[in-house]
Amino acid sequence: FSLNDMPLSMLIGLLILMLVLSAFFSGSETSLMTLNRYRLRHLVKLKHSGAIKAQQLLQRPDRVLGLILLCNNFVNNFASSIATVIAIKLYADEESSVAIAAAILTLVMLIFSEVTPKTLATIKPELLALPSAWVYTVLLKIFYPIVWLINSLAHLLLRAIGMDASKVNHTELNKDELKSIITEAESVMPIRYQKMLLGILDLESATVEDIMTPRNEIVGIDLEAPIDEIVHHIKHSPHTRLPVYKQNIDRVIGFLHLRKVLIELNQENFDKQTIISLLSKPNFVPESTPVHTQMLRFKSEKIRIGLVVDEYGDVQGLVTLDDLLQEIVGELITEEANHVKLQSDGSYLVDASLTVRELNRLTQFSLPTEGPKTINGLILDFMEMIPDVGTSIRLHGYALEIVKRDESSVKIVKFLAHQKM
């Protein structure tokens, strides 16, 4: 029983069926390939049967693609044959009728069997992907030998050009991709939580050198100073723990907890020896120690403060548990956001003592963090001099202007644009 022997009405009905099947195969292919893998995993955890089938199919996407393309090509070729027979039945001139039928069929298939279903599948992938997974599970069992042969030949061709399809994992994310997902998740979480998650991701690459209070900013007690000066320092200190040293910070002898010393401060026999008796043992941290490692050490040893030293044992800075936590929660603990002020023209006024890492986190800049740790250090390293006020430079793709400086450093800079140029 050939197509030529079929009545015209049956041929038209069969053609419409082929167009519908073609739309199904085209739309389901797009929906399965654009299906959100993490949304799919969530549905699988909820025991959604269609999601379970879809996940099983997508474990080998080459097989489901081979099946869909096999079915879709068969349907499209069959539709072309039917359209040719209909054209011959309707028109006497065979050559022109076949050409017209091919042109009309191409237009109809493009609109109704390609563009429309694929657009719908892109907008609502779950609408077609999950029900179609049941259909393809059955079809894959029926046509498995043909699909296996097609895929085997395709894999041979890919290997010939140096590609191994079996080693491709579409569900793995690297750190930068995960950061992009978190950054774009504004609709599902507040910005402060986004910054906390980004801080956690950066813990692996950050060292205590990146977040420490530099040596020249360490506030401590010099035991060589007069006792009255030491008492005044203790009473007016904004910190709860202070390093105690003799002459310079490299000769530190311990840390003083002000809560302990304030009790003794008004005693008649209060002297430097009293301070020494209240000191706790100093903790030293190599500057290359990863932040997450030091956080675990602080937790296990129940300490909250340490001095950062270089390879020669010289003190380079000071790090506290609050500094480590700040890497995660940022301005929720400190007021680092006040060091970066957004102006009405879209520029930023930035305190040059701010670390590069903190500026990147607050503004989503991508300044390099491998070299100098502060904005001032980055500028001096780039310029090899202390630039004058009003100097404009392009620093690693970012245009900025020097707003304030002193004899030894840059104090305030203005980043002229948020976007990298």
JSON list of C-alpha atoms in Angstrom, two decimals, residues 10 15 18 49 58 65-66 68 83-84 104 149 153 210 214 220 240 242 279 287 328 341 350 369 378 406:
[
{"chain": "A", "resi": 10, "resn": "MET", "atom": "CA", "xyz": [-5.64, 10.89, 4.46]},
{"chain": "A", "resi": 15, "resn": "LEU", "atom": "CA", "xyz": [1.22, 15.34, 6.85]},
{"chain": "A", "resi": 18, "resn": "MET", "atom": "CA", "xyz": [4.22, 14.47, 10.84]},
{"chain": "A", "resi": 49, "resn": "SER", "atom": "CA", "xyz": [8.83, 10.64, 38.25]},
{"chain": "A", "resi": 58, "resn": "LEU", "atom": "CA", "xyz": [20.71, 13.09, 30.52]},
{"chain": "A", "resi": 65, "resn": "LEU", "atom": "CA", "xyz": [20.33, 13.27, 21.10]},
{"chain": "A", "resi": 66, "resn": "GLY", "atom": "CA", "xyz": [20.95, 10.41, 18.68]},
{"chain": "A", "resi": 68, "resn": "ILE", "atom": "CA", "xyz": [15.76, 12.48, 18.85]},
{"chain": "A", "resi": 83, "resn": "ALA", "atom": "CA", "xyz": [4.04, 16.79, 0.53]},
{"chain": "A", "resi": 84, "resn": "THR", "atom": "CA", "xyz": [5.50, 15.72, -2.83]},
{"chain": "A", "resi": 104, "resn": "ILE", "atom": "CA", "xyz": [5.72, 25.73, 1.35]},
{"chain": "A", "resi": 149, "resn": "LEU", "atom": "CA", "xyz": [25.45, 2.29, 15.99]},
{"chain": "A", "resi": 153, "resn": "LEU", "atom": "CA", "xyz": [30.25, 6.15, 14.55]},
{"chain": "A", "resi": 210, "resn": "ASP", "atom": "CA", "xyz": [45.88, 39.48, 52.62]},
{"chain": "A", "resi": 214, "resn": "PRO", "atom": "CA", "xyz": [49.93, 45.97, 58.68]},
{"chain": "A", "resi": 220, "resn": "GLY", "atom": "CA", "xyz": [50.28, 48.07, 71.33]},
{"chain": "A", "resi": 240, "resn": "THR", "atom": "CA", "xyz": [40.21, 44.60, 73.98]},
{"chain": "A", "resi": 242, "resn": "LEU", "atom": "CA", "xyz": [46.89, 44.62, 72.90]},
{"chain": "A", "resi": 279, "resn": "LEU", "atom": "CA", "xyz": [50.12, 38.60, 79.76]},
{"chain": "A", "resi": 287, "resn": "GLU", "atom": "CA", "xyz": [52.24, 35.17, 56.51]},
{"chain": "A", "resi": 328, "resn": "ILE", "atom": "CA", "xyz": [33.02, 35.97, 55.19]},
{"chain": "A", "resi": 341, "resn": "LYS", "atom": "CA", "xyz": [31.67, 55.74, 48.76]},
{"chain": "A", "resi": 350, "resn": "VAL", "atom": "CA", "xyz": [38.13, 54.86, 47.94]},
{"chain": "A", "resi": 369, "resn": "THR", "atom": "CA", "xyz": [45.30, 40.27, 44.41]},
{"chain": "A", "resi": 378, "resn": "LEU", "atom": "CA", "xyz": [48.96, 48.63, 44.03]},
{"chain": "A", "resi": 406, "resn": "ASP", "atom": "CA", "xyz": [50.80, 62.62, 52.07]}
]
